[in-house]
Coordinates of C-alpha atoms in Angstrom, one line a residue:
M1354 CA -0.4 -0.4 -0.3
K1355 CA 1.6 3.6 -1.1
S1356 CA 2.2 5.7 2.3
K1357 CA 0.2 8.9 2.1
R1358 CA 3.2 10.2 3.9
Y1359 CA 6.8 11.0 2.4
F1360 CA 9.9 12.0 3.5
N1361 CA 10.5 16.7 2.4
T1362 CA 12.9 18.0 1.0
T1363 CA 11.2 21.1 0.0
G1364 CA 9.7 23.9 2.4
F1365 CA 8.1 23.6 5.5
C1366 CA 6.7 19.9 6.9
M1367 CA 3.0 19.2 7.6
P1368 CA 2.2 16.3 9.8
E1369 CA -0.6 14.7 7.5
R1370 CA 1.9 15.5 4.2
H1371 CA 5.0 14.6 5.6
Y1372 CA 7.0 11.8 8.3
M1373 CA 7.9 14.6 10.7
I1374 CA 9.1 14.6 13.8
D1375 CA 7.1 17.2 16.7
P1376 CA 9.8 20.4 16.6
L1377 CA 8.9 22.0 19.6
R1378 CA 9.7 18.6 21.3
N1379 CA 12.5 20.1 23.0
Q1380 CA 11.9 23.8 23.2
K1381 CA 10.5 24.1 26.5
I1382 CA 13.0 27.4 26.8
I1383 CA 11.0 28.6 24.0
F1384 CA 7.6 28.5 26.0
D1385 CA 9.5 29.9 28.9
L1386 CA 10.8 33.0 26.6
I1387 CA 7.2 33.8 25.5
E1388 CA 5.2 33.4 29.2
K1389 CA 8.1 35.9 30.5
T1390 CA 7.2 38.7 27.6
Q1391 CA 11.0 38.2 26.4
Y1392 CA 12.6 38.6 23.4
F1393 CA 14.8 36.1 21.5
T1394 CA 16.7 35.2 18.4
I1395 CA 16.7 31.4 17.1
H1396 CA 19.6 30.9 14.1
A1397 CA 20.4 27.8 12.5
P1398 CA 21.3 26.5 9.0
R1399 CA 19.6 26.4 5.8
Q1400 CA 16.7 23.5 5.9
T1401 CA 17.1 22.2 9.3
G1402 CA 13.1 23.0 10.4
K1403 CA 13.5 26.5 11.0
T1404 CA 10.5 27.3 9.3
T1405 CA 8.5 24.1 10.6
L1406 CA 9.3 25.3 14.2
L1407 CA 7.7 28.8 13.9
H1408 CA 4.5 27.7 11.7
E1409 CA 4.2 25.0 14.5
L1410 CA 4.6 27.7 17.7
A1411 CA 2.5 30.1 15.7
H1412 CA -0.5 27.4 15.4
R1413 CA 0.1 25.9 18.4
L1414 CA -0.4 29.6 20.6
N1415 CA -3.0 30.9 18.6
K1416 CA -5.1 26.8 19.0
E1417 CA -4.4 27.1 22.7
G1418 CA -5.3 30.7 23.3
N1419 CA -3.5 33.0 25.6
Y1420 CA -1.8 34.8 22.7
I1421 CA -2.2 35.7 19.2
S1422 CA 0.8 34.8 17.3
V1423 CA 2.5 35.7 13.3
V1424 CA 5.1 33.9 11.2
F1425 CA 6.4 36.5 8.6
S1426 CA 9.6 37.4 6.2
V1427 CA 11.3 40.4 5.7
E1428 CA 12.8 38.9 2.9
S1429 CA 11.0 41.1 0.6
A1430 CA 13.3 44.1 2.0
G1431 CA 16.4 42.1 1.5
Y1432 CA 18.4 44.2 -1.0
R1433 CA 21.1 46.6 -0.7
S1434 CA 19.4 49.5 -2.6
I1435 CA 15.8 50.1 -0.9
T1436 CA 15.1 53.0 1.6
E1437 CA 13.6 52.7 4.6
E1438 CA 10.6 54.1 3.8
I1439 CA 9.7 51.2 1.5
A1440 CA 11.3 48.9 3.4
N1441 CA 8.3 49.7 6.3
K1442 CA 5.5 48.7 3.8
K1443 CA 7.5 45.7 2.6
I1444 CA 7.3 44.5 6.1
I1445 CA 3.9 45.7 6.9
N1446 CA 2.6 43.8 3.7
S1447 CA 4.1 40.9 4.1
L1448 CA 3.1 41.2 8.1
Y1449 CA -0.6 42.1 7.2
S1450 CA -0.6 39.1 4.1
S1451 CA 0.6 36.4 6.5
S1452 CA -1.3 37.2 9.8
G1453 CA -4.4 35.5 8.0
Q1454 CA -3.1 32.7 7.5
Y1455 CA -2.7 32.2 11.2
L1456 CA -5.4 34.9 12.6
N1457 CA -9.2 35.2 12.2
K1458 CA -10.2 38.9 11.3
K1459 CA -10.5 40.8 14.6
N1460 CA -7.1 39.1 15.6
C1461 CA -5.4 40.7 12.3
P1462 CA -4.1 44.1 11.9
I1463 CA -5.5 46.3 10.2
P1464 CA -4.6 46.9 6.3
P1465 CA -1.9 49.2 5.7
E1466 CA -3.3 50.9 3.2
K1467 CA -6.7 52.1 5.7
Y1468 CA -3.7 53.3 7.8
T1469 CA -3.9 57.0 8.5
K1470 CA -0.8 57.3 10.4
D1471 CA 2.8 57.6 9.9
L1472 CA 3.6 54.0 8.0
T1473 CA 6.1 52.9 10.3
L1474 CA 6.6 49.6 11.7
E1475 CA 6.7 50.8 15.2
N1476 CA 3.7 52.8 14.8
Y1477 CA 1.7 49.7 13.3
L1478 CA 2.6 47.0 15.7
I1479 CA 2.5 49.4 18.7
D1480 CA -1.6 49.8 17.1
W1481 CA -2.5 46.2 16.0
A1482 CA -1.1 45.3 20.4
I1483 CA -3.5 48.7 21.6
S1484 CA -6.7 46.8 19.9
Q1485 CA -5.7 43.2 20.9
T1486 CA -6.7 41.9 24.2
K1487 CA -4.5 39.1 24.0
P1488 CA -0.7 39.4 24.4
I1489 CA 1.1 39.3 20.7
V1490 CA 4.2 37.1 19.5
L1491 CA 5.6 38.2 16.5
L1492 CA 7.9 35.7 14.4
L1493 CA 9.8 37.8 11.8
D1494 CA 11.8 35.2 10.1
E1495 CA 14.7 35.8 7.4
I1496 CA 15.9 38.5 9.8
D1497 CA 19.3 38.4 8.4
S1498 CA 18.5 39.1 4.9
L1499 CA 17.9 43.0 5.5
Y1500 CA 21.3 45.3 5.6
D1501 CA 22.5 48.7 7.0
D1502 CA 19.7 51.3 7.4
V1503 CA 16.8 49.3 7.1
L1504 CA 18.3 46.7 9.7
V1505 CA 19.4 49.1 11.5
S1506 CA 15.8 50.7 11.4
V1507 CA 14.0 47.6 12.0
L1508 CA 16.2 46.7 15.2
R1509 CA 15.7 50.2 16.6
Q1510 CA 11.6 50.4 16.1
L1511 CA 11.5 47.3 18.1
R1512 CA 13.8 48.1 20.1
N1513 CA 12.0 51.4 20.8
G1514 CA 8.6 48.8 21.4
F1515 CA 10.3 46.2 23.7
Q1516 CA 10.0 49.6 26.8
I1517 CA 5.9 49.5 26.2
R1518 CA 5.4 45.4 25.9
P1519 CA 3.2 43.9 26.3
K1520 CA -0.2 46.2 26.4
R1521 CA 0.9 48.6 23.3
F1522 CA 3.9 46.6 21.7
P1523 CA 4.0 42.3 21.2
S1524 CA 5.2 40.8 24.2
T1525 CA 7.5 38.7 22.1
V1526 CA 9.6 39.2 19.3
A1527 CA 11.8 36.4 18.1
L1528 CA 14.1 37.2 14.9
V1529 CA 14.8 34.1 13.3
G1530 CA 17.6 33.7 10.5
L1531 CA 20.7 32.0 9.5
R1532 CA 22.9 34.0 11.7
D1533 CA 23.1 34.7 15.6
V1534 CA 22.8 38.1 15.8
R1535 CA 26.2 39.1 17.2
E1536 CA 26.6 38.9 12.8
Y1537 CA 23.8 41.4 12.3
K1538 CA 26.4 44.0 13.4
L1539 CA 28.6 42.8 10.2
K1540 CA 25.9 43.8 7.7
V1541 CA 25.4 47.3 8.7
R1542 CA 28.2 49.5 7.2
P1543 CA 30.1 51.0 9.7
S1544 CA 30.0 55.0 8.5
E1545 CA 26.2 54.5 8.4
A1546 CA 23.7 55.0 11.7
S1547 CA 25.2 53.1 14.4
L1548 CA 22.5 50.8 16.7
G1549 CA 23.9 53.1 20.0
S1550 CA 25.2 49.9 22.0
G1551 CA 27.5 47.3 21.8
S1552 CA 25.0 44.6 20.8
P1553 CA 22.3 45.3 17.7
F1554 CA 19.6 43.2 19.9
N1555 CA 20.6 44.2 23.4
I1556 CA 17.4 43.5 24.1
K1557 CA 17.6 39.6 23.6
A1558 CA 17.1 37.1 27.0
K1559 CA 18.4 34.2 24.8
S1560 CA 20.1 32.7 21.4
I1561 CA 18.7 29.6 20.6
L1562 CA 20.4 27.2 18.2
L1563 CA 18.9 24.8 16.4
G1564 CA 20.5 21.6 17.0
T1565 CA 20.9 18.3 14.2
W1566 CA 19.3 15.6 14.7
T1567 CA 19.9 12.5 17.1
K1568 CA 20.4 9.0 16.0
E1569 CA 17.1 8.4 18.2
E1570 CA 15.4 11.1 16.8
I1571 CA 16.6 9.7 12.9
T1572 CA 15.3 6.4 14.5
E1573 CA 12.0 8.0 15.5
L1574 CA 12.2 9.6 11.9
Y1575 CA 12.3 6.4 10.0
N1576 CA 10.0 4.9 12.8
Q1577 CA 7.1 6.4 10.8
H1578 CA 7.5 5.3 7.7
T1579 CA 7.8 1.7 8.6
K1580 CA 4.5 2.2 10.6
D1581 CA 2.9 3.4 7.2
T1582 CA 4.9 1.1 5.2
G1583 CA 6.0 -2.3 6.7
Q1584 CA 9.5 -1.2 4.9
V1585 CA 12.1 -1.1 7.9
F1586 CA 15.7 1.1 8.5
T1587 CA 17.4 -1.2 10.3
K1588 CA 19.7 -0.3 13.2
E1589 CA 22.5 -0.5 11.0
V1590 CA 21.4 1.5 8.3
I1591 CA 20.2 3.9 10.9
N1592 CA 23.5 4.4 12.0
R1593 CA 25.6 4.6 8.7
I1594 CA 22.8 7.8 7.6
Y1595 CA 23.4 9.2 11.1
E1596 CA 27.3 9.0 9.5
L1597 CA 26.6 10.1 6.3
T1598 CA 24.5 13.0 7.3
G1599 CA 26.2 13.9 11.0
G1600 CA 21.9 14.4 11.4
Q1601 CA 21.0 17.2 9.0
P1602 CA 17.7 17.0 8.7
W1603 CA 17.1 18.1 5.2
L1604 CA 20.0 14.9 4.3
V1605 CA 18.6 12.5 7.0
N1606 CA 15.1 13.4 4.8
A1607 CA 17.0 13.6 1.5
I1608 CA 18.8 10.1 2.1
A1609 CA 15.7 8.3 2.7
N1610 CA 13.3 9.8 -0.1
E1611 CA 16.7 8.7 -2.6
I1612 CA 16.3 5.1 -1.0
V1613 CA 12.5 4.7 -1.1
V1614 CA 12.0 6.2 -4.3
E1615 CA 14.7 6.5 -6.7
I1616 CA 16.6 3.8 -5.6
L1617 CA 13.6 1.2 -4.4
N1618 CA 10.6 2.9 -6.4
E1619 CA 8.5 2.4 -4.1
D1620 CA 8.3 -1.2 -3.8
Y1621 CA 8.3 -1.5 0.4
T1622 CA 9.2 -5.1 0.0
K1623 CA 12.7 -4.9 -1.0
K1624 CA 15.3 -4.7 2.1
I1625 CA 16.9 -1.3 2.7
T1626 CA 20.8 -1.9 2.6
L1627 CA 23.9 -0.9 3.6
A1628 CA 24.6 -0.3 0.0
H1629 CA 21.5 1.4 -0.8
A1630 CA 22.6 4.0 1.3
E1631 CA 26.3 4.3 0.2
E1632 CA 24.1 4.8 -3.4
A1633 CA 22.1 7.6 -2.1
K1634 CA 25.2 9.5 -1.1
E1635 CA 26.2 9.2 -4.1
N1636 CA 23.5 10.7 -6.1
L1637 CA 22.8 13.3 -3.9
I1638 CA 26.4 14.5 -4.3
K1639 CA 26.7 14.3 -8.4
R1640 CA 23.3 16.2 -8.6
R1641 CA 23.9 18.7 -6.0
D1642 CA 20.3 19.4 -4.9
T1643 CA 19.4 22.8 -3.9
H1644 CA 21.0 22.1 -0.4
L1645 CA 23.9 21.2 -1.3
D1646 CA 24.0 23.8 -4.3
S1647 CA 23.4 26.9 -1.5
L1648 CA 25.8 25.1 1.0
L1649 CA 28.5 25.4 -1.6
D1650 CA 28.0 28.8 -2.9
K1651 CA 29.2 29.5 0.4
L1652 CA 32.7 28.3 0.3
K1653 CA 33.4 31.4 -2.3
E1654 CA 32.9 34.1 0.5
P1655 CA 36.4 35.0 1.8
R1656 CA 35.6 34.0 5.4
V1657 CA 34.1 30.7 4.6
K1658 CA 37.9 30.1 2.4
N1659 CA 39.9 30.4 5.5
I1660 CA 38.3 28.1 7.6
V1661 CA 37.5 25.7 5.0
S1662 CA 41.3 25.7 3.5
A1663 CA 42.9 24.7 6.9
I1664 CA 40.9 22.3 7.7
I1665 CA 41.5 20.9 3.7
N1666 CA 44.9 21.5 4.7
G1667 CA 45.2 21.0 8.3
D1668 CA 46.8 24.7 9.6
S1669 CA 46.6 25.7 12.4
L1670 CA 44.1 28.7 13.2
V1671 CA 44.2 31.4 15.8
Y1672 CA 40.7 30.9 17.2
D1673 CA 38.3 31.0 20.0
N1674 CA 35.2 30.9 20.7
F1675 CA 35.3 34.9 19.6
N1676 CA 37.0 33.7 16.0
D1677 CA 33.8 35.4 13.7
D1678 CA 34.7 33.3 10.8
L1679 CA 34.7 30.2 12.5
L1680 CA 31.5 30.9 14.5
Y1681 CA 30.0 32.2 11.2
V1682 CA 31.0 29.3 9.5
M1683 CA 29.7 27.0 12.4
D1684 CA 26.5 28.7 11.9
L1685 CA 26.4 28.2 8.2
G1686 CA 26.2 24.4 8.9
I1687 CA 29.5 23.4 7.2
I1688 CA 31.7 22.4 9.8
R1689 CA 31.3 21.9 13.5
K1690 CA 33.4 20.8 16.9
E1691 CA 34.2 17.6 17.8
K1692 CA 36.4 17.5 20.7
Y1693 CA 39.1 19.1 19.9
D1694 CA 39.1 19.1 16.5
I1695 CA 37.3 21.8 13.8
I1696 CA 35.7 19.0 11.1
F1697 CA 33.1 19.4 8.4
S1698 CA 29.7 18.9 9.6
N1699 CA 29.2 15.6 8.4
E1700 CA 30.5 12.9 5.3
I1701 CA 28.9 13.8 3.0
Y1702 CA 29.9 17.6 3.2
R1703 CA 34.1 16.1 3.9
E1704 CA 32.6 14.6 0.3
I1705 CA 31.1 17.1 -1.4
I1706 CA 33.6 20.0 -0.9
P1707 CA 36.7 18.7 -1.9
R1708 CA 34.8 17.3 -5.2
V1709 CA 33.3 20.4 -6.1
L1710 CA 36.4 23.1 -5.2
N1711 CA 38.5 20.5 -7.3
F1712 CA 36.1 20.2 -10.1
S1713 CA 37.5 22.1 -12.6
M1714 CA 40.8 20.6 -12.5
Q1715 CA 39.1 16.8 -12.6
E1716 CA 37.5 17.8 -15.8
N1717 CA 41.2 19.5 -17.2
I1718 CA 43.0 16.3 -16.4
R1719 CA 42.7 14.1 -19.6
E1720 CA 44.7 11.3 -20.5
E1721 CA 46.9 10.6 -17.5
G1722 CA 43.5 10.2 -15.7
T1723 CA 42.7 7.2 -17.2
T1724 CA 42.0 4.6 -15.0
S1725 CA 43.1 1.5 -17.3
W1726 CA 46.5 2.9 -17.1
Y1727 CA 47.2 2.0 -13.4
I1728 CA 45.0 -1.1 -13.3
K1729 CA 47.5 -4.5 -13.0
P1730 CA 46.4 -7.4 -14.9
N1731 CA 44.7 -9.4 -11.6
G1732 CA 42.4 -5.8 -11.2
K1733 CA 44.3 -4.6 -8.6
L1734 CA 45.6 -1.0 -8.5
D1735 CA 49.0 0.0 -8.9
M1736 CA 49.2 2.7 -6.3
D1737 CA 53.0 3.6 -7.2
K1738 CA 52.6 3.6 -10.9
L1739 CA 49.5 5.9 -10.6
L1740 CA 51.9 8.5 -7.8
K1741 CA 54.6 8.1 -10.0
A1742 CA 52.6 9.1 -12.8
F1743 CA 51.4 12.0 -10.6
Q1744 CA 54.4 13.4 -9.4
E1745 CA 55.2 14.4 -13.4
F1746 CA 51.5 15.7 -13.7
Y1747 CA 52.3 17.8 -11.2
R1748 CA 55.6 19.0 -12.3
E1749 CA 54.2 19.9 -15.7
N1750 CA 51.3 21.7 -14.5
S1751 CA 51.0 22.8 -10.9
E1752 CA 52.1 25.8 -11.5
M1753 CA 50.0 27.4 -13.8
W1754 CA 47.3 25.9 -12.3
L1755 CA 47.6 26.4 -8.7
E1756 CA 48.5 30.3 -9.9
R1757 CA 44.9 30.4 -11.2
F1758 CA 42.8 28.7 -8.5
D1759 CA 40.7 29.9 -6.0
Y1760 CA 41.7 28.0 -2.8
K1761 CA 45.6 28.2 -3.8
E1762 CA 46.5 27.3 0.1
A1763 CA 45.0 24.4 0.2
G1764 CA 45.3 23.8 -4.0
P1765 CA 48.1 20.9 -4.1
H1766 CA 46.1 18.7 -1.6
L1767 CA 42.9 19.8 -3.8
L1768 CA 44.9 18.2 -7.0
L1769 CA 45.9 15.5 -6.1
M1770 CA 42.6 14.7 -4.5
A1771 CA 41.0 15.4 -8.1
F1772 CA 43.4 13.2 -9.9
L1773 CA 43.0 10.1 -7.4
Q1774 CA 38.9 11.0 -7.7
R1775 CA 39.2 10.8 -11.3
I1776 CA 41.2 7.3 -11.3
I1777 CA 39.4 5.5 -8.0
N1778 CA 35.7 6.5 -10.1
G1779 CA 36.5 4.0 -12.0
G1780 CA 35.3 1.5 -9.0
G1781 CA 36.7 2.3 -5.9
K1782 CA 36.5 5.6 -3.2
I1783 CA 38.6 7.9 -1.3
N1784 CA 37.4 8.3 2.8
R1785 CA 39.1 11.5 3.5
E1786 CA 39.8 13.0 7.0
M1787 CA 40.7 16.8 7.3
A1788 CA 40.7 18.6 10.9
V1789 CA 42.0 22.1 11.7
G1790 CA 45.5 22.1 13.3
T1791 CA 46.3 18.8 12.5
G1792 CA 49.3 19.8 9.7
R1793 CA 47.7 16.9 7.7
T1794 CA 45.5 15.2 5.3
D1795 CA 44.6 11.7 5.5
L1796 CA 43.3 9.7 2.9
L1797 CA 41.7 5.9 2.5
I1798 CA 41.8 4.9 -0.5
E1799 CA 39.8 1.5 -1.3
F1800 CA 39.8 -0.3 -4.9
N1801 CA 39.3 -3.9 -5.3
G1802 CA 39.2 -5.7 -1.9
E1803 CA 42.7 -3.1 -1.3
R1804 CA 43.3 -0.5 0.9
F1805 CA 45.7 2.7 0.6
V1806 CA 46.9 5.4 2.9
L1807 CA 48.0 8.3 1.9
E1808 CA 49.2 10.9 4.3
L1809 CA 49.1 14.9 2.8
K1810 CA 51.6 17.7 3.9
L1811 CA 52.5 21.0 3.1
K1812 CA 56.5 21.4 3.9
R1813 CA 55.9 24.8 5.2
L1814 CA 59.2 23.5 8.1
P1815 CA 62.5 21.4 8.0
S1816 CA 60.6 18.9 10.6
A1817 CA 57.4 18.2 7.8
R1818 CA 58.9 14.7 6.7
Q1819 CA 59.9 13.8 10.1
K1820 CA 56.5 14.9 11.7
G1821 CA 54.8 13.1 8.9
L1822 CA 56.3 10.1 9.5
D1823 CA 55.0 9.8 12.7
Q1824 CA 52.2 10.9 12.3
I1825 CA 51.3 8.7 9.3
S1826 CA 52.7 5.7 11.6
R1827 CA 50.2 6.6 13.8
Y1828 CA 47.5 7.0 11.5
L1829 CA 48.7 3.6 10.0
D1830 CA 48.1 2.0 13.4
T1831 CA 44.6 2.8 14.2
L1832 CA 43.6 1.6 11.1
G1833 CA 45.3 -1.9 11.7
M1834 CA 47.8 -1.9 8.3
T1835 CA 51.5 -1.3 8.1
K1836 CA 52.3 0.3 4.5
G1837 CA 51.2 3.7 3.6
Y1838 CA 52.3 6.8 1.5
L1839 CA 53.6 9.8 2.7
I1840 CA 53.2 13.0 0.4
L1841 CA 54.8 15.9 0.7
F1842 CA 54.5 19.2 -1.1
E1843 CA 57.2 21.5 -1.3
I1844 CA 55.6 24.9 -1.3
K1845 CA 58.7 27.2 -2.2
P1846 CA 58.2 27.9 -6.4
S1847 CA 60.3 26.2 -8.2
S1848 CA 62.7 29.3 -9.0
I1849 CA 64.2 28.6 -5.3
I1850 CA 64.5 24.9 -5.4
P1851 CA 63.6 23.6 -9.0
W1852 CA 61.9 20.5 -10.0
E1853 CA 65.1 18.5 -10.6
T1854 CA 66.0 18.4 -6.9
R1855 CA 62.4 18.5 -5.7
V1856 CA 61.1 15.5 -7.2
K1857 CA 61.9 12.3 -4.4
W1858 CA 60.6 8.5 -4.4
E1859 CA 61.9 6.7 -1.5
D1860 CA 60.7 3.0 0.3
I1861 CA 62.2 3.6 4.0
S1862 CA 61.2 1.6 7.5
H1863 CA 59.5 3.4 10.1
Q1864 CA 58.6 2.3 13.6
N1865 CA 58.0 -1.2 12.2
K1866 CA 55.9 0.8 8.6
E1867 CA 57.0 0.7 5.0
I1868 CA 56.7 3.8 4.5
T1869 CA 57.1 5.2 0.8
I1870 CA 57.6 9.1 0.3
V1871 CA 56.9 11.2 -2.4
E1872 CA 58.0 14.7 -2.8
M1873 CA 57.5 17.1 -5.3

């Protein structure tokens, strides 16, 4: 029997149409803040359930009957050339048109065209609050789409009204967007009007970050599908999907939808396997759906580039919790902290980000990237031959290619990954381990039943070789392996260290391991 519900990957979720878990299940804090007439912010990366949460919250508050609540977007005023006057009108029109979806006519504000006073958001909200017997809970979505004077103006008007709430202004206002409120001041030109305080919204009581899902929550979501159809996501499959997605809600839904609809064609008698999860991951990466595309678009921003480069190279950052770039990229959901490491948020991002960054390189690698050249008669991969070919390729092309490349710092690592990707696509996979400050990138390549370990390192210091040998030995220990390749990239130009002396190949024994050192 075909299920009436499905895994949603577009727009907000509706319980009658979609599998979903209650977005307010862990949000007692929101109800406490509303009860205390507080103002707060909610922030989370795209497609993590913000809009779903806001709709559920407004409908629940209205149904319970103690408040009147409206969700509306201010995105219509989100462009740089707009005047404050036009922005006020657009925001008020958006509020008015949204109010009809949530409230009966007597609770809605007056139509803007009938408003006789100076049409500012502050005045409009004052008169609406005065006309109501219940306190108003106002949920402003896409707040961080506003720029410059318009953003300052909206925040200032809300701050003015804060003093006269709840009788003459909304009792609670939540500002909702991709980033925390600390980021808003970065969108205001320093030379323009300031908000007159250290914080751009210093009346907020709390900043709430919507987190990713736990394994238990993914299980709860997938069990709804099992209940409707009888088709089971086993514990083993759920664990793997959790590794792939890191609990990112859109990815959790997208992987399940890919398996159920695209791969198994909604045949609920078929068993869902680990191989299906891997196939779904590859399909999503190749197709680069809207979610992944909007994420990848951010990679062009200088602030994001700094952090992403550092992860790919294993470079150290001078960071703490006040480092704005780091927090910004965390807010976007691209990276996360795991114990002491800063890493990509999940396995899919870890896979797709290097692939996208080196895509043009992959496309430009011609005959050297032919898989069959590096396959032995028995079907196994000849890693020595492959890396010697890459040395030659790197010598001929790297200086010209890296000069034009956006991610120059991470260029050597990305160029080798591009070369490998072209060849490994013919029947294997690359597992990448990357984190800020490790001083290296580890690659585990699986091909036709064999595993190869490559450690990539930039020669920034004379000690790079010795450190690299110790690091690859430790990494091989964790994998229970005894053979690996240490790839050392010289960062000085060939005018200082010529290619004749920098291209080297040496097999050595180190800490009971066989290490091949490949220098270029």
